[in-house]
PDB file of C-alpha atoms in Angstrom:
ATOM      1  CA  UNK G  15     -14.465  -4.868  16.663  1.00  0.00           C
ATOM      2  CA  UNK G  16     -12.155  -7.584  15.451  1.00  0.00           C
ATOM      3  CA  UNK G  17     -11.491 -10.621  17.597  1.00  0.00           C
ATOM      4  CA  UNK G  18      -8.292  -9.146  19.003  1.00  0.00           C
ATOM      5  CA  UNK G  19      -9.598  -5.563  19.102  1.00  0.00           C
ATOM      6  CA  UNK G  20      -7.314  -4.626  16.222  1.00  0.00           C
ATOM      7  CA  UNK G  21      -8.109  -2.463  13.218  1.00  0.00           C
ATOM      8  CA  UNK G  22      -6.919  -3.089   9.676  1.00  0.00           C
ATOM      9  CA  UNK G  23      -5.115  -0.204   8.012  1.00  0.00           C
ATOM     10  CA  UNK G  24      -6.796   0.249   4.640  1.00  0.00           C
ATOM     11  CA  UNK G  25      -4.818   0.925   1.447  1.00  0.00           C
ATOM     12  CA  UNK G  26      -6.287   4.381   0.923  1.00  0.00           C
ATOM     13  CA  UNK G  27      -6.326   7.637   2.822  1.00  0.00           C
ATOM     14  CA  UNK G  28      -9.255   9.537   4.192  1.00  0.00           C
ATOM     15  CA  UNK G  29      -9.829  13.281   4.298  1.00  0.00           C
ATOM     16  CA  UNK G  30      -6.667  15.328   4.649  1.00  0.00           C
ATOM     17  CA  UNK G  31      -4.544  12.234   3.961  1.00  0.00           C
ATOM     18  CA  UNK G  32      -5.425  10.623   7.296  1.00  0.00           C
ATOM     19  CA  UNK G  33      -5.279   6.825   7.525  1.00  0.00           C
ATOM     20  CA  UNK G  34      -8.472   4.776   7.224  1.00  0.00           C
ATOM     21  CA  UNK G  35      -9.096   1.649   9.271  1.00  0.00           C
ATOM     22  CA  UNK G  36     -11.514  -1.264   9.057  1.00  0.00           C
ATOM     23  CA  UNK G  37     -12.987  -2.982  12.065  1.00  0.00           C
ATOM     24  CA  UNK G  38     -14.405  -6.390  11.141  1.00  0.00           C
ATOM     25  CA  UNK G  39     -14.143 -10.034  12.067  1.00  0.00           C
ATOM     26  CA  UNK G  40     -14.925 -11.015   8.452  1.00  0.00           C
ATOM     27  CA  UNK G  41     -11.685 -11.217   6.468  1.00  0.00           C
ATOM     28  CA  UNK G  42     -13.759 -12.378   3.478  1.00  0.00           C
ATOM     29  CA  UNK G  43     -16.232  -9.508   3.703  1.00  0.00           C
ATOM     30  CA  UNK G  44     -16.739  -6.928   0.970  1.00  0.00           C
ATOM     31  CA  UNK G  45     -14.478  -4.240   2.464  1.00  0.00           C
ATOM     32  CA  UNK G  46     -11.721  -6.738   3.286  1.00  0.00           C
ATOM     33  CA  UNK G  47     -11.810  -8.129  -0.267  1.00  0.00           C
ATOM     34  CA  UNK G  48     -11.860  -4.597  -1.710  1.00  0.00           C
ATOM     35  CA  UNK G  49      -8.815  -3.674   0.382  1.00  0.00           C
ATOM     36  CA  UNK G  50      -7.028  -6.891  -0.695  1.00  0.00           C
ATOM     37  CA  UNK G  51      -7.732  -6.134  -4.371  1.00  0.00           C
ATOM     38  CA  UNK G  52      -6.563  -2.523  -4.097  1.00  0.00           C
ATOM     39  CA  UNK G  53      -3.385  -3.646  -2.319  1.00  0.00           C
ATOM     40  CA  UNK G  54      -2.712  -6.103  -5.166  1.00  0.00           C
ATOM     41  CA  UNK G  55      -3.142  -3.318  -7.736  1.00  0.00           C
ATOM     42  CA  UNK G  56      -0.871  -0.995  -5.749  1.00  0.00           C
ATOM     43  CA  UNK G  57       1.857  -3.655  -5.511  1.00  0.00           C
ATOM     44  CA  UNK G  58       1.549  -4.373  -9.238  1.00  0.00           C
ATOM     45  CA  UNK G  59       1.826  -0.680 -10.056  1.00  0.00           C
ATOM     46  CA  UNK G  60       4.945  -0.413  -7.891  1.00  0.00           C
ATOM     47  CA  UNK G  61       6.535  -3.347  -9.744  1.00  0.00           C
ATOM     48  CA  UNK G  62       5.767  -1.715 -13.103  1.00  0.00           C
ATOM     49  CA  UNK G  63       7.241   1.587 -11.891  1.00  0.00           C
ATOM     50  CA  UNK G  64      10.439  -0.191 -10.857  1.00  0.00           C
ATOM     51  CA  UNK G  65      10.850  -1.391 -14.455  1.00  0.00           C
ATOM     52  CA  UNK G  66      10.045   2.081 -15.769  1.00  0.00           C
ATOM     53  CA  UNK G  67      12.546   3.629 -13.356  1.00  0.00           C
ATOM     54  CA  UNK G  68      15.318   1.332 -14.556  1.00  0.00           C
ATOM     55  CA  UNK G  69      14.582   2.228 -18.164  1.00  0.00           C
ATOM     56  CA  UNK G  70      14.382   5.963 -17.453  1.00  0.00           C
ATOM     57  CA  UNK G  71      17.599   6.003 -15.443  1.00  0.00           C
ATOM     58  CA  UNK G  72      19.394   4.088 -18.222  1.00  0.00           C
ATOM     59  CA  UNK G  73      18.095   6.549 -20.852  1.00  0.00           C
ATOM     60  CA  UNK G  74      20.778   9.164 -21.458  1.00  0.00           C
ATOM     61  CA  UNK G  75      18.163  11.350 -23.190  1.00  0.00           C
ATOM     62  CA  UNK G  76      15.880  11.511 -20.128  1.00  0.00           C
ATOM     63  CA  UNK G  77      15.469  15.132 -19.111  1.00  0.00           C
ATOM     64  CA  UNK G  78      14.770  16.756 -15.752  1.00  0.00           C
ATOM     65  CA  UNK G  79      10.997  16.676 -16.357  1.00  0.00           C
ATOM     66  CA  UNK G  80      11.116  12.903 -17.016  1.00  0.00           C
ATOM     67  CA  UNK G  81      13.085  12.364 -13.802  1.00  0.00           C
ATOM     68  CA  UNK G  82      10.798  14.647 -11.788  1.00  0.00           C
ATOM     69  CA  UNK G  83       7.680  12.824 -13.026  1.00  0.00           C
ATOM     70  CA  UNK G  84       9.321   9.466 -12.268  1.00  0.00           C
ATOM     71  CA  UNK G  85      10.258  10.629  -8.763  1.00  0.00           C
ATOM     72  CA  UNK G  86       6.662  11.748  -8.110  1.00  0.00           C
ATOM     73  CA  UNK G  87       5.242   8.433  -9.328  1.00  0.00           C
ATOM     74  CA  UNK G  88       7.786   6.441  -7.317  1.00  0.00           C
ATOM     75  CA  UNK G  89       7.032   8.502  -4.214  1.00  0.00           C
ATOM     76  CA  UNK G  90       3.320   7.725  -4.528  1.00  0.00           C
ATOM     77  CA  UNK G  91       4.008   4.033  -5.139  1.00  0.00           C
ATOM     78  CA  UNK G  92       6.399   3.876  -2.186  1.00  0.00           C
ATOM     79  CA  UNK G  93       3.763   5.475   0.055  1.00  0.00           C
ATOM     80  CA  UNK G  94       1.241   2.835  -1.072  1.00  0.00           C
ATOM     81  CA  UNK G  95       3.686  -0.054  -0.623  1.00  0.00           C
ATOM     82  CA  UNK G  96       4.657   1.129   2.862  1.00  0.00           C
ATOM     83  CA  UNK G  97       0.986   1.310   3.811  1.00  0.00           C
ATOM     84  CA  UNK G  98       0.435  -2.240   2.484  1.00  0.00           C
ATOM     85  CA  UNK G  99       3.531  -3.512   4.325  1.00  0.00           C
ATOM     86  CA  UNK G 100       2.432  -1.834   7.555  1.00  0.00           C
ATOM     87  CA  UNK G 101      -1.074  -3.250   7.258  1.00  0.00           C
ATOM     88  CA  UNK G 102       0.053  -6.766   6.374  1.00  0.00           C
ATOM     89  CA  UNK G 103       2.774  -6.782   9.002  1.00  0.00           C
ATOM     90  CA  UNK G 104       0.224  -5.726  11.575  1.00  0.00           C
ATOM     91  CA  UNK G 105      -2.207  -8.430  10.412  1.00  0.00           C
ATOM     92  CA  UNK G 106       0.553 -11.042  10.683  1.00  0.00           C
ATOM     93  CA  UNK G 107       1.430  -9.905  14.193  1.00  0.00           C
ATOM     94  CA  UNK G 108      -2.220 -10.033  15.239  1.00  0.00           C
ATOM     95  CA  UNK G 109      -2.573 -13.558  13.867  1.00  0.00           C
ATOM     96  CA  UNK G 110       0.479 -14.907  15.706  1.00  0.00           C
ATOM     97  CA  UNK G 111      -0.150 -16.953  18.818  1.00  0.00           C
ATOM     98  CA  UNK G 112       0.628 -15.144  22.038  1.00  0.00           C
ATOM     99  CA  UNK G 113       3.519 -16.694  23.973  1.00  0.00           C
ATOM    100  CA  UNK G 114       3.414 -16.187  27.699  1.00  0.00           C
TER     101      UNK G 114
END
C-alpha cells in the first residue's frame, strides 16, 4: 500500500468500464511511469480535439455526421481528462502536509 494508504486512479478502465487503481510507494516504477505517459497522451489528444472542434464548428459545410463523430471523440477525451484531473488532484491532496 502507498505511504498514506491511498491508491492512484489509473488513466484506463478495467472490465465493464470500472476504474483501475495502483497501489505502490514507487512513483518512478514501471506502472507509475506508464500511467504518466498515457495521461500525457490523453491530454495531448484532448488538446488536438479542441483545435479540431473549433475548425469543425466554424465549417459551414460540416454535416450532422461530422458533428456526431466530433461529439463522440470529445466525449471520450473529456472522460479521459476528467479521470486524469481526478487522479492528479487526489495525488496532490495526498502529498499535502496535514494541518492539525
